[in-house]
Short mmCIF file of N, CA and C in Angstrom, two decimals:
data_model
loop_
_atom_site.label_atom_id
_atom_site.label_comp_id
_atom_site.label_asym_id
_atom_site.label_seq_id
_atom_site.Cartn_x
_atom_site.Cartn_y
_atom_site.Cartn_z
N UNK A 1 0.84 -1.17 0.00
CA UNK A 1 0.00 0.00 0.00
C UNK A 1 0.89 1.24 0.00
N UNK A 2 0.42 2.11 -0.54
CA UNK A 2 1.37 3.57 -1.26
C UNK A 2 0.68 4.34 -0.01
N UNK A 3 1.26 5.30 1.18
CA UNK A 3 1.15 6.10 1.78
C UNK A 3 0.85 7.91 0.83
N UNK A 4 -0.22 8.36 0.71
CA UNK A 4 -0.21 9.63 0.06
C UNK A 4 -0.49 10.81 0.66
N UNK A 5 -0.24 11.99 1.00
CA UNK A 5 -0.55 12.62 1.53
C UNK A 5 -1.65 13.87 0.84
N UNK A 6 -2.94 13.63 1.88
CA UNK A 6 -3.89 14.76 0.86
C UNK A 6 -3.67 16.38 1.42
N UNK A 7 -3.77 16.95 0.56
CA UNK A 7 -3.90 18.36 0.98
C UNK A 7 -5.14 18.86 0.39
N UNK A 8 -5.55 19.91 0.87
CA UNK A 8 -6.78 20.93 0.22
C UNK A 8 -5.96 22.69 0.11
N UNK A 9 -6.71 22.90 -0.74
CA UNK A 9 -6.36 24.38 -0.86
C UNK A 9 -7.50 25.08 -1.54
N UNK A 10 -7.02 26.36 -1.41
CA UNK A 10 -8.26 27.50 -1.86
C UNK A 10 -7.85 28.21 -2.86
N UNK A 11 -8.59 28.50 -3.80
CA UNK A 11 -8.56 29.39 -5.31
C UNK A 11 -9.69 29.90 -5.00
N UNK A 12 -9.52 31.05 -6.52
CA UNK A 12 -10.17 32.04 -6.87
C UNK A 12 -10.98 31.14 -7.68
N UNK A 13 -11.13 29.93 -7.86
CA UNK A 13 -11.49 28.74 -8.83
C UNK A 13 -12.04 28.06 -8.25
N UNK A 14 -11.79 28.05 -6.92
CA UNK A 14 -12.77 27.08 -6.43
C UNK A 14 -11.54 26.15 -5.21
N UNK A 15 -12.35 25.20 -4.84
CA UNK A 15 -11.88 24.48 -3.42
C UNK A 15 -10.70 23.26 -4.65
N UNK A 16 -9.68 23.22 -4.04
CA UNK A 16 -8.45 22.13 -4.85
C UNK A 16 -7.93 21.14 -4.01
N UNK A 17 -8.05 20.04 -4.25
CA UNK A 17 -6.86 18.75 -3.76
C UNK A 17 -5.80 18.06 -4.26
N UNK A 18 -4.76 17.85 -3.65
CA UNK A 18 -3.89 17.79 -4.27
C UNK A 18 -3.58 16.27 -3.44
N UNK A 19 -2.56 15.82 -3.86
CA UNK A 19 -1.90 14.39 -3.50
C UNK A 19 -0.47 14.42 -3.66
N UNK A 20 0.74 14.26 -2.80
CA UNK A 20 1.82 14.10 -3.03
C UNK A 20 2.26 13.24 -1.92
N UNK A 21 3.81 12.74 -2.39
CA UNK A 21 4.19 11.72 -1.53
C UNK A 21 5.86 12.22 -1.75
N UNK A 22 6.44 11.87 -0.47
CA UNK A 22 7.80 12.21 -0.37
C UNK A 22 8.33 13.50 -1.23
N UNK A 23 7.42 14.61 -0.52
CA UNK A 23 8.22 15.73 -0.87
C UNK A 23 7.35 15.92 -2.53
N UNK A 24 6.77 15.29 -3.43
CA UNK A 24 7.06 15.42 -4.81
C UNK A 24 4.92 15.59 -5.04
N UNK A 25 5.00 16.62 -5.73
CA UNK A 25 3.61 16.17 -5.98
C UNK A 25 2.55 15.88 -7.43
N UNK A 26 1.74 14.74 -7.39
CA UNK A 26 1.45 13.62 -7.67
C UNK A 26 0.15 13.98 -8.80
N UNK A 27 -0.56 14.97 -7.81
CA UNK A 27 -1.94 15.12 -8.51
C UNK A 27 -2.34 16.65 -7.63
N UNK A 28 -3.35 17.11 -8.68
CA UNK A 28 -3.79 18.18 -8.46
C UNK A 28 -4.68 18.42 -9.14
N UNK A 29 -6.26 18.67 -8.13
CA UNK A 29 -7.43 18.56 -9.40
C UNK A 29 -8.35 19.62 -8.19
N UNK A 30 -9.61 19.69 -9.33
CA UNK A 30 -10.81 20.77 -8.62
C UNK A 30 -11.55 20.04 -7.68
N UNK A 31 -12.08 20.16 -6.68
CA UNK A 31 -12.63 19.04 -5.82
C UNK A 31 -14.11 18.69 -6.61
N UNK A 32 -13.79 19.14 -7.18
CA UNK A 32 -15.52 18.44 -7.97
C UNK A 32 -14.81 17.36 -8.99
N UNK A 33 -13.67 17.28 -9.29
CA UNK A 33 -12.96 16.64 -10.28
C UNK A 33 -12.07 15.68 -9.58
N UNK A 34 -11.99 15.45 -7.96
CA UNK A 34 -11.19 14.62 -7.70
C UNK A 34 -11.31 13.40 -7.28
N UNK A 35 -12.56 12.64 -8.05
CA UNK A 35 -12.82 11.16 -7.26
C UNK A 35 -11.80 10.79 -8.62
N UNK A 36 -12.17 11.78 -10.08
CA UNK A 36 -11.72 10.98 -11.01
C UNK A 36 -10.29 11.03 -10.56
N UNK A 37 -9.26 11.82 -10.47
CA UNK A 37 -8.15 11.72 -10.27
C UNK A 37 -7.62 10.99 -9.18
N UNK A 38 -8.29 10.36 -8.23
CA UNK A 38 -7.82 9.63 -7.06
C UNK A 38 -8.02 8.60 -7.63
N UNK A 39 -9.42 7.94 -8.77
CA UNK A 39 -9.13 6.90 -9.20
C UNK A 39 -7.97 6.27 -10.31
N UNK A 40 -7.69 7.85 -11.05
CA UNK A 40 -6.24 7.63 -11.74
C UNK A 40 -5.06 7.49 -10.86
N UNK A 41 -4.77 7.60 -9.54
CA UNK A 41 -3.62 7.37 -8.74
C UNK A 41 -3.79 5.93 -8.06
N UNK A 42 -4.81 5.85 -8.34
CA UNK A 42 -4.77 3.96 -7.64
C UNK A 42 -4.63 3.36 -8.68
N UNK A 43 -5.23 3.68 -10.08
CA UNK A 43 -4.57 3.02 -11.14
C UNK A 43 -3.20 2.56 -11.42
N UNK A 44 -2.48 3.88 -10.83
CA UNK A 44 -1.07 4.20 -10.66
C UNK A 44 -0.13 3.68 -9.82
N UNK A 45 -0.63 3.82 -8.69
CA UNK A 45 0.21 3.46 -7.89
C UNK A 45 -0.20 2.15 -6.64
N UNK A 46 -1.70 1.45 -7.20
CA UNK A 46 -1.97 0.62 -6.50
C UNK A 46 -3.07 0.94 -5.32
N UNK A 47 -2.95 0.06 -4.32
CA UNK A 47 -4.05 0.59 -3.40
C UNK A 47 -3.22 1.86 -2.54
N UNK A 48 -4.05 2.67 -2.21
CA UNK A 48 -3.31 3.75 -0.79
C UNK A 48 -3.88 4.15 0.05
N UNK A 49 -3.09 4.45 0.18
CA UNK A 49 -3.66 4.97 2.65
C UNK A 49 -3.20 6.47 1.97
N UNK A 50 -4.34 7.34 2.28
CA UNK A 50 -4.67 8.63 2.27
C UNK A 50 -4.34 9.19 3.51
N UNK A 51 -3.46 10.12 3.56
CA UNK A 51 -3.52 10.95 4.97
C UNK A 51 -3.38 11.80 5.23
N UNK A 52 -4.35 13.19 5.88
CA UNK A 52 -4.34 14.53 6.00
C UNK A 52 -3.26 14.93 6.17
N UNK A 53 -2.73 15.86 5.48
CA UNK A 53 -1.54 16.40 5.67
C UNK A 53 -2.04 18.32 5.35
N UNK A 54 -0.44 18.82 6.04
CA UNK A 54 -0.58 20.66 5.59
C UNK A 54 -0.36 20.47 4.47
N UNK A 55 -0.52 21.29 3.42
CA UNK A 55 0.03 21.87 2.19
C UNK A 55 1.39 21.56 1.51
N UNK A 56 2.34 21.74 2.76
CA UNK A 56 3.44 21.92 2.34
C UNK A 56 4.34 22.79 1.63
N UNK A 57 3.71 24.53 1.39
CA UNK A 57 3.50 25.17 0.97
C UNK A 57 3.12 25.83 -0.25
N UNK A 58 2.39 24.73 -0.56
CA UNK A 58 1.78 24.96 -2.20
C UNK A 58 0.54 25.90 -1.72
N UNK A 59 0.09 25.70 -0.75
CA UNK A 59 -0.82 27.25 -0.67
C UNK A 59 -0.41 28.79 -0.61
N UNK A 60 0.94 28.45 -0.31
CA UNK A 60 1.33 30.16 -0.42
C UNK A 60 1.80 30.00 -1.35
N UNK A 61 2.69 29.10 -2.49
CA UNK A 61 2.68 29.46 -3.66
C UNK A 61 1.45 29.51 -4.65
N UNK A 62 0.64 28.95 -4.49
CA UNK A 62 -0.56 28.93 -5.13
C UNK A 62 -1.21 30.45 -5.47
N UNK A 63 -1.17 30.77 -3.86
CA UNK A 63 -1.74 32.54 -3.51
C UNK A 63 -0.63 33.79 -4.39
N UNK A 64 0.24 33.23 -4.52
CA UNK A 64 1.40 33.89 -5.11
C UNK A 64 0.78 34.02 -6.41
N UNK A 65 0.75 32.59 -6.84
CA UNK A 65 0.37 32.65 -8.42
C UNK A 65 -0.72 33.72 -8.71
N UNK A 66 -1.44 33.56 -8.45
CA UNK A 66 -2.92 34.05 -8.26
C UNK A 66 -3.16 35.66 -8.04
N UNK A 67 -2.09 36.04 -7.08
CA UNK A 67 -1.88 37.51 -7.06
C UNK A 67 -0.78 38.22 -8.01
N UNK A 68 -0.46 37.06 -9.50
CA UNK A 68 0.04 37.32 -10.53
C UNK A 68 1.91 37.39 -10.33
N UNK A 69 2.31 36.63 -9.77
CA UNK A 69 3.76 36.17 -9.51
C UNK A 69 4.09 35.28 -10.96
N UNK A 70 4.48 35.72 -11.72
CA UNK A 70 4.96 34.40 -12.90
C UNK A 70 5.35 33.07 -12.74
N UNK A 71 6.45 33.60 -11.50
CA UNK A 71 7.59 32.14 -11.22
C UNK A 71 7.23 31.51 -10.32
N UNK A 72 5.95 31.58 -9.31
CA UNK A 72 5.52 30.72 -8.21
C UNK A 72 5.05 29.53 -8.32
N UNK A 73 5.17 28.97 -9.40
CA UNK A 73 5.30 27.85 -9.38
C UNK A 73 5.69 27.09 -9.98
N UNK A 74 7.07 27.83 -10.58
CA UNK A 74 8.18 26.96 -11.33
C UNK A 74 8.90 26.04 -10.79
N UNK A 75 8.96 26.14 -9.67
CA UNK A 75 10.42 25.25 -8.93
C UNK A 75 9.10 24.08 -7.73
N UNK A 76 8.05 23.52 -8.83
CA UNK A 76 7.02 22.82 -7.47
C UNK A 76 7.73 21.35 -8.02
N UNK A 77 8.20 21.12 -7.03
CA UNK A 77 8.68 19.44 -7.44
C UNK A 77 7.50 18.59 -7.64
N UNK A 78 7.62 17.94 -8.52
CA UNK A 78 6.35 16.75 -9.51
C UNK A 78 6.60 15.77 -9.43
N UNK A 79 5.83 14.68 -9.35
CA UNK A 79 6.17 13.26 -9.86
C UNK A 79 4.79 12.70 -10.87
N UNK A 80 4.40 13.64 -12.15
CA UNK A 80 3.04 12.97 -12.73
C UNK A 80 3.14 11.65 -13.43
N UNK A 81 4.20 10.82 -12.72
CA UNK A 81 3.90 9.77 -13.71
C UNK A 81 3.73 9.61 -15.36
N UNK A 82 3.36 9.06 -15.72
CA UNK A 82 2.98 8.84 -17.05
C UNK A 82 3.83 7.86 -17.92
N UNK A 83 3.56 7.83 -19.39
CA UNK A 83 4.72 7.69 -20.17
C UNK A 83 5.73 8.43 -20.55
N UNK A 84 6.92 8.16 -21.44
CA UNK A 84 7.99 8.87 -21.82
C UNK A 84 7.27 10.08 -22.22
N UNK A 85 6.36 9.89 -23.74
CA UNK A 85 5.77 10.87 -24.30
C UNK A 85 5.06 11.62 -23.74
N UNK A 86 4.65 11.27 -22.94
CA UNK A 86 3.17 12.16 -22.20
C UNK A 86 4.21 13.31 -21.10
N UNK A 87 5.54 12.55 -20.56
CA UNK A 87 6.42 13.15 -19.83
C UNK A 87 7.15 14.42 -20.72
N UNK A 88 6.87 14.12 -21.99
CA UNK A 88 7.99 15.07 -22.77
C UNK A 88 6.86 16.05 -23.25
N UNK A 89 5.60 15.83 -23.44
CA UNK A 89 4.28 16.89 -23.53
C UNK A 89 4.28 17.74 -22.16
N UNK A 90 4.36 17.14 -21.20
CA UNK A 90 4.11 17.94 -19.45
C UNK A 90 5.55 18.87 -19.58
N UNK A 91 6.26 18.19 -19.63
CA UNK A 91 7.82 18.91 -19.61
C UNK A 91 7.70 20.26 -21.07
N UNK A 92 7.14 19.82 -22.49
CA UNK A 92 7.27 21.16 -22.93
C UNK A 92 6.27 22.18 -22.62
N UNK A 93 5.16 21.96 -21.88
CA UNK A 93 4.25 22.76 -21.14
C UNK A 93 4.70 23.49 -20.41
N UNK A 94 5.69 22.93 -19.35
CA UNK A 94 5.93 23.62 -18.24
C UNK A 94 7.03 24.77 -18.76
N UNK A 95 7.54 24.51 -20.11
CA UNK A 95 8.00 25.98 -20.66
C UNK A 95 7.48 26.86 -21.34
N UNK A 96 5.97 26.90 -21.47
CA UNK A 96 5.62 27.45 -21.78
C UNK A 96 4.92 29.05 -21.00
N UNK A 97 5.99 29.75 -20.93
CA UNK A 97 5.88 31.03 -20.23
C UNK A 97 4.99 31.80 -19.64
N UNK A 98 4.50 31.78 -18.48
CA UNK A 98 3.44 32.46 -17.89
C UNK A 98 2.77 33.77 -18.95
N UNK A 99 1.48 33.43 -19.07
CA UNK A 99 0.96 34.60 -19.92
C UNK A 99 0.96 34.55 -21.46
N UNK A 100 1.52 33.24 -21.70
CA UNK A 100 1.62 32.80 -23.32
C UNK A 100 0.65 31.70 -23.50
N UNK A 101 0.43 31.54 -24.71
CA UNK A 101 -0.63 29.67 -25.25
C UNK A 101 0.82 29.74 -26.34
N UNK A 102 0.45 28.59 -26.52
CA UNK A 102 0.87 27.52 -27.81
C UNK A 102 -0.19 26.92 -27.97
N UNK A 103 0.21 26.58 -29.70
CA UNK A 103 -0.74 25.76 -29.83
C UNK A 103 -0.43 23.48 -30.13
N UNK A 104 -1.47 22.92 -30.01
CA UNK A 104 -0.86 21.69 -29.73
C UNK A 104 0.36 21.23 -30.76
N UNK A 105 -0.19 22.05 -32.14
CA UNK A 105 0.92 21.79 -33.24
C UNK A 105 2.31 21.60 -32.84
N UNK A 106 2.43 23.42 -32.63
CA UNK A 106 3.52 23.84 -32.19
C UNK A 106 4.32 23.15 -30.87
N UNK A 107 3.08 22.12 -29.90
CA UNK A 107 3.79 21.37 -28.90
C UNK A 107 4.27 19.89 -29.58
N UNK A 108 3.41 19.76 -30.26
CA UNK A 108 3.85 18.20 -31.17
C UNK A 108 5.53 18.50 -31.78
N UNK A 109 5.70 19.51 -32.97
CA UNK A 109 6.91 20.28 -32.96
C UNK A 109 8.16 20.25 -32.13
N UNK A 110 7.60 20.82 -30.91
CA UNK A 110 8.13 21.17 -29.86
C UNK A 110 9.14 19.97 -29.10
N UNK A 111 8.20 18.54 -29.30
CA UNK A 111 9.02 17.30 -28.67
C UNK A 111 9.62 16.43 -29.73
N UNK A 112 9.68 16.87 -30.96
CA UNK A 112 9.96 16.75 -31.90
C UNK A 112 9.23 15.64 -33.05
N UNK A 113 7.81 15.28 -33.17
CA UNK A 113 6.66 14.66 -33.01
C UNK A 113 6.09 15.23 -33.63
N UNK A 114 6.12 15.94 -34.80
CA UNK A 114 5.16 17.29 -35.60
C UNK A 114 4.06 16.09 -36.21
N UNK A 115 3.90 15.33 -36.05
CA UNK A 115 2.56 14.40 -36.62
C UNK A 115 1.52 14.22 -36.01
N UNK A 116 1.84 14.26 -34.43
CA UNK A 116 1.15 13.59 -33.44
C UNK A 116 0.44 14.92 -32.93
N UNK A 117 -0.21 15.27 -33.22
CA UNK A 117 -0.91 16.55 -32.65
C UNK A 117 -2.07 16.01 -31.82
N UNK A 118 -2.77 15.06 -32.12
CA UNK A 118 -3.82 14.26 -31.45
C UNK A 118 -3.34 13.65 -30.27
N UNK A 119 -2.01 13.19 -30.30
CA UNK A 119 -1.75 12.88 -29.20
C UNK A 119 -1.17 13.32 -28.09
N UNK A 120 -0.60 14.22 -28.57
CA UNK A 120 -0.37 15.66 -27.57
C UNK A 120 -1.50 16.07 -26.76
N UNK A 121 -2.25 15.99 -27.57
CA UNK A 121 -3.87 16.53 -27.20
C UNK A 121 -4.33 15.78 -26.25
N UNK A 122 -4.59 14.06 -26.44
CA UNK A 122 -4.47 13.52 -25.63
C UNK A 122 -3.43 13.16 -23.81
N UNK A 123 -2.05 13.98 -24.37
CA UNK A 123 -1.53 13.96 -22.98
C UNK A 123 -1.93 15.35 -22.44
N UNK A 124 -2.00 15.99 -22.97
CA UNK A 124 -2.55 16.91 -22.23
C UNK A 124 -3.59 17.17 -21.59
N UNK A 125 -4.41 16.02 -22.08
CA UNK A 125 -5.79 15.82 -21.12
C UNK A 125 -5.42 15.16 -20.29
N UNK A 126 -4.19 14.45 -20.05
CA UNK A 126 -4.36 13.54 -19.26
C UNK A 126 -3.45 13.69 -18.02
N UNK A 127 -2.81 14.85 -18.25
CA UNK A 127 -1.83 15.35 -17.33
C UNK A 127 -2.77 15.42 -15.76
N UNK A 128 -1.68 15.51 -14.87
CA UNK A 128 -2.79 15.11 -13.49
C UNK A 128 -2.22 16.45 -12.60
N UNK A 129 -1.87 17.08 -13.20
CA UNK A 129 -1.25 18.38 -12.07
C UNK A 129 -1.35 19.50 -12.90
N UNK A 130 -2.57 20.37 -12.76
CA UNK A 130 -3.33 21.29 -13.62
C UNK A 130 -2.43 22.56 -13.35
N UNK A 131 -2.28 23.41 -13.79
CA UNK A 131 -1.52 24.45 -13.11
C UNK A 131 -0.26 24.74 -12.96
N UNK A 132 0.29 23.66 -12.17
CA UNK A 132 1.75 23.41 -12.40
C UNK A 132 2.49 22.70 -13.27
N UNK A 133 1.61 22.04 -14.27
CA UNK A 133 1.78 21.71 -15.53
C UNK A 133 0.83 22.39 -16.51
N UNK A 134 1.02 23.75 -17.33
CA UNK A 134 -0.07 24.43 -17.51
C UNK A 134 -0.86 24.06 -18.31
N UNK A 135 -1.54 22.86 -18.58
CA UNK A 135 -2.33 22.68 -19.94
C UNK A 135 -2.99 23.14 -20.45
N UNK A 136 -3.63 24.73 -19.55
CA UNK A 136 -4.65 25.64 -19.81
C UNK A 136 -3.66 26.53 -21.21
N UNK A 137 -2.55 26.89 -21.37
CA UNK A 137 -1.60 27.48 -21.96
C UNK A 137 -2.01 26.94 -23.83
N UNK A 138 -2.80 25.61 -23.49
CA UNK A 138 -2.26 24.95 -25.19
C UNK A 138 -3.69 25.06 -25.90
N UNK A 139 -3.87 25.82 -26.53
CA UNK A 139 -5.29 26.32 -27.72
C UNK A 139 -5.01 25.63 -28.80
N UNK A 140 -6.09 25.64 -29.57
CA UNK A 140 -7.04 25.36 -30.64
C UNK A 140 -5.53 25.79 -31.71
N UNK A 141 -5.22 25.33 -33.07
CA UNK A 141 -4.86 25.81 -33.97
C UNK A 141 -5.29 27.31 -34.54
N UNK A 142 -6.63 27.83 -34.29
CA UNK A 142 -7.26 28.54 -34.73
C UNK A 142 -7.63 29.15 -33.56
N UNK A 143 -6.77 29.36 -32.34
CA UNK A 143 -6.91 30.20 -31.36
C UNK A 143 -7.98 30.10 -30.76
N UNK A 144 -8.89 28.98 -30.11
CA UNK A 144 -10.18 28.81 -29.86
C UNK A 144 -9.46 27.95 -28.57
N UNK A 145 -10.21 28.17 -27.63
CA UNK A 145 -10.41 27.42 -26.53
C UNK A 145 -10.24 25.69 -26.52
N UNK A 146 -9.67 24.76 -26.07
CA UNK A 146 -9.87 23.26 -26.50
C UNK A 146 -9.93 22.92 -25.09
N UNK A 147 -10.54 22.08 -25.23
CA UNK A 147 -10.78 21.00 -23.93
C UNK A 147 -9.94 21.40 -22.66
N UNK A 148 -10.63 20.63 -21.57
CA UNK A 148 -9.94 21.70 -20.02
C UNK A 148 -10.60 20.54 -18.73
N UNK A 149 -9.71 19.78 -18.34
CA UNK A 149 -10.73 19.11 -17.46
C UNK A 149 -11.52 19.88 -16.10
N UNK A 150 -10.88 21.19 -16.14
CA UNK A 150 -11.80 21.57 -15.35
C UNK A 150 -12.99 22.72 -15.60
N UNK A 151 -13.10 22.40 -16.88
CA UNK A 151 -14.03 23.37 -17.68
C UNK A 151 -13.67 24.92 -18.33
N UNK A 152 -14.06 24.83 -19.33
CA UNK A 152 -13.58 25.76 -20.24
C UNK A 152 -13.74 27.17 -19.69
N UNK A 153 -14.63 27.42 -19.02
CA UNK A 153 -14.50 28.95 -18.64
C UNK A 153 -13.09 29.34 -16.93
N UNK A 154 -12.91 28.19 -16.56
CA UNK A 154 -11.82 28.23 -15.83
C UNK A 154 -10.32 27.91 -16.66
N UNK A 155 -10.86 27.36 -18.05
CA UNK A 155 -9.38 27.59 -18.60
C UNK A 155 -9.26 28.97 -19.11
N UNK A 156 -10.57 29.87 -19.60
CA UNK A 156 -10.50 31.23 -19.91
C UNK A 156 -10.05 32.06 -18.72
N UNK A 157 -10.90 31.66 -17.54
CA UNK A 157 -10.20 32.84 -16.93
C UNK A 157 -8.86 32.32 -16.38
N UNK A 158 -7.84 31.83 -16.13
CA UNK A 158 -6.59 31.60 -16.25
C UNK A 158 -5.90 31.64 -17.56
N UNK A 159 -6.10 32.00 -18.67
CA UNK A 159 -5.52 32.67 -19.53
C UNK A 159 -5.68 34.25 -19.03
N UNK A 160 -6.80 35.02 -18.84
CA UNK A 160 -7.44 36.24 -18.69
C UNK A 160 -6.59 37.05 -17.80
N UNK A 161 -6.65 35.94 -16.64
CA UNK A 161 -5.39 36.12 -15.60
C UNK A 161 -4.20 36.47 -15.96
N UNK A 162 -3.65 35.03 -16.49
CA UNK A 162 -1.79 35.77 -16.62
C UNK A 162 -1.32 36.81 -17.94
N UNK A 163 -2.86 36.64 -19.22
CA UNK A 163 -2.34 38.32 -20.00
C UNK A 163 -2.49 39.30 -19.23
N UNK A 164 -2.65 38.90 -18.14
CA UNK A 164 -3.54 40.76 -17.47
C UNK A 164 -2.19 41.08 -16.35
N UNK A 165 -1.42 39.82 -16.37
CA UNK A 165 -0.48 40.18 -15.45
C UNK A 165 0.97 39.89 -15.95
N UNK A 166 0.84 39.30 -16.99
CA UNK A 166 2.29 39.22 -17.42
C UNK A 166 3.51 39.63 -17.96
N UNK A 167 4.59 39.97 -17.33
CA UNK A 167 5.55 41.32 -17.66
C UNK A 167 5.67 41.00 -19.10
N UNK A 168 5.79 42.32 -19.72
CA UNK A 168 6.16 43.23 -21.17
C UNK A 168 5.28 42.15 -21.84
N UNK A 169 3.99 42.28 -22.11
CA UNK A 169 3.36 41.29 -22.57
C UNK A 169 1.69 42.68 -23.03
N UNK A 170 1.53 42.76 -24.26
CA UNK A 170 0.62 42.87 -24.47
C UNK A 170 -0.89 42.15 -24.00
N UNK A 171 -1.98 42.47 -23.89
CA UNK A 171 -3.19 41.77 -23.37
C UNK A 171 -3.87 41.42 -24.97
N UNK A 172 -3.65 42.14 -25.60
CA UNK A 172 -4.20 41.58 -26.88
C UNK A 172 -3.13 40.56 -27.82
N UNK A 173 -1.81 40.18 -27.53
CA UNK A 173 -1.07 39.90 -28.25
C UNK A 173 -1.51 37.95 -28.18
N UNK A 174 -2.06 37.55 -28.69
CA UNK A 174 -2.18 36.20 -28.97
C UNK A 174 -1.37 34.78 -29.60
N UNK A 175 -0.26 35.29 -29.69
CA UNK A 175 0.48 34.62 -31.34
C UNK A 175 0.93 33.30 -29.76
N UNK A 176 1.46 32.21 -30.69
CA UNK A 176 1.87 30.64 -30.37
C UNK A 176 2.98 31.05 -29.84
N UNK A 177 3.54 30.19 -29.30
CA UNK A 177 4.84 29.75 -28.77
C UNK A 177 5.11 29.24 -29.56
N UNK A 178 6.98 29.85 -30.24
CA UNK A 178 7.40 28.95 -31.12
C UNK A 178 8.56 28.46 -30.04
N UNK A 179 8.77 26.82 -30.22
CA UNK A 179 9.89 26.51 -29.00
C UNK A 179 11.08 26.53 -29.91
N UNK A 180 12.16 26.60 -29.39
CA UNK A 180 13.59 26.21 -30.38
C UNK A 180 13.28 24.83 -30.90
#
């Protein structure tokens, strides 16, 4: 049995739980969204013993984020599991610069995979740590909103958010992330 430690936290989004173990964290979902993600971590990691834990200070970085800090939550140690690929989709996300989208193309591209755009698409749904892996960041080819497991108007307003706060950054400037 896998020992996990739960936390709760508070957004401008709503009530959040998170799951980490030894320091590293695991999962992070909306509490209306987290039976599914607790059933993806037993998938994962087997049966577990759940146990209240503090934060660990992902609530004051969280609050950081939120009061428009770029870098508060660059340095959150992760463990999302997954596959190689799905690891190299989360990983080019997480460079994708506070206050910017890409689009999935440009992330398929990005891991060097320019075919697989569907499946990008697919890890990105499937990523388990919302936020600190930004999947809200990756739009439509045609600049349109795409899928959001925690619903599309919370992936709008976290875009809304970091153009409105992000240094030397136009609010109307929309264009992709091109990665090297």
């Amino acid at each position: 049995m896998t020992a996990i430690d739960i936390h709760e936290y508070d957004t401008p989004l709503g009530a959040v739980t998170g799951a980490s173990r030894d320091g590293m964290l695991l999962a992070l979902a909306f509490r209306d969204g987290w039976a599914t993600m607790e059933a993806r971590l037993v998938r994962r990691l087997g049966a577990i013993e759940r146990r209240r834990a503090a934060g660990g200070g992902l609530q004051a970085r969280l609050t950081a984020y939120f009061a428009g800090d770029p870098a508060a939550l660059d340095d959150v140690a992760i463990d999302p599991g997954g596959t190689a690929f799905q690891g190299a989709v989360w990983s080019a996300l997480r460079r994708i610069p506070f206050g910017h989208t890409t689009t999935y193309g440009a992330l398929a591209r990005a891991i060097g995979a320019p075919t697989a755009v569907r499946a990008v698409g697919a890890a990105n749904g499937a990523n388990p740590i919302w936020l600190i892996i930004p999947c809200h960041r990756a739009i439509g080819a045609d600049g349109s909103l795409t899928g959001y497991a925690g619903g599309l108007e919370r992936k709008r307003w976290l875009l809304e958010h970091e153009r409105r706060r992000a240094p030397s950054r136009a609010s109307s400037d929309q264009s992709a992330i091109q990665f090297p």
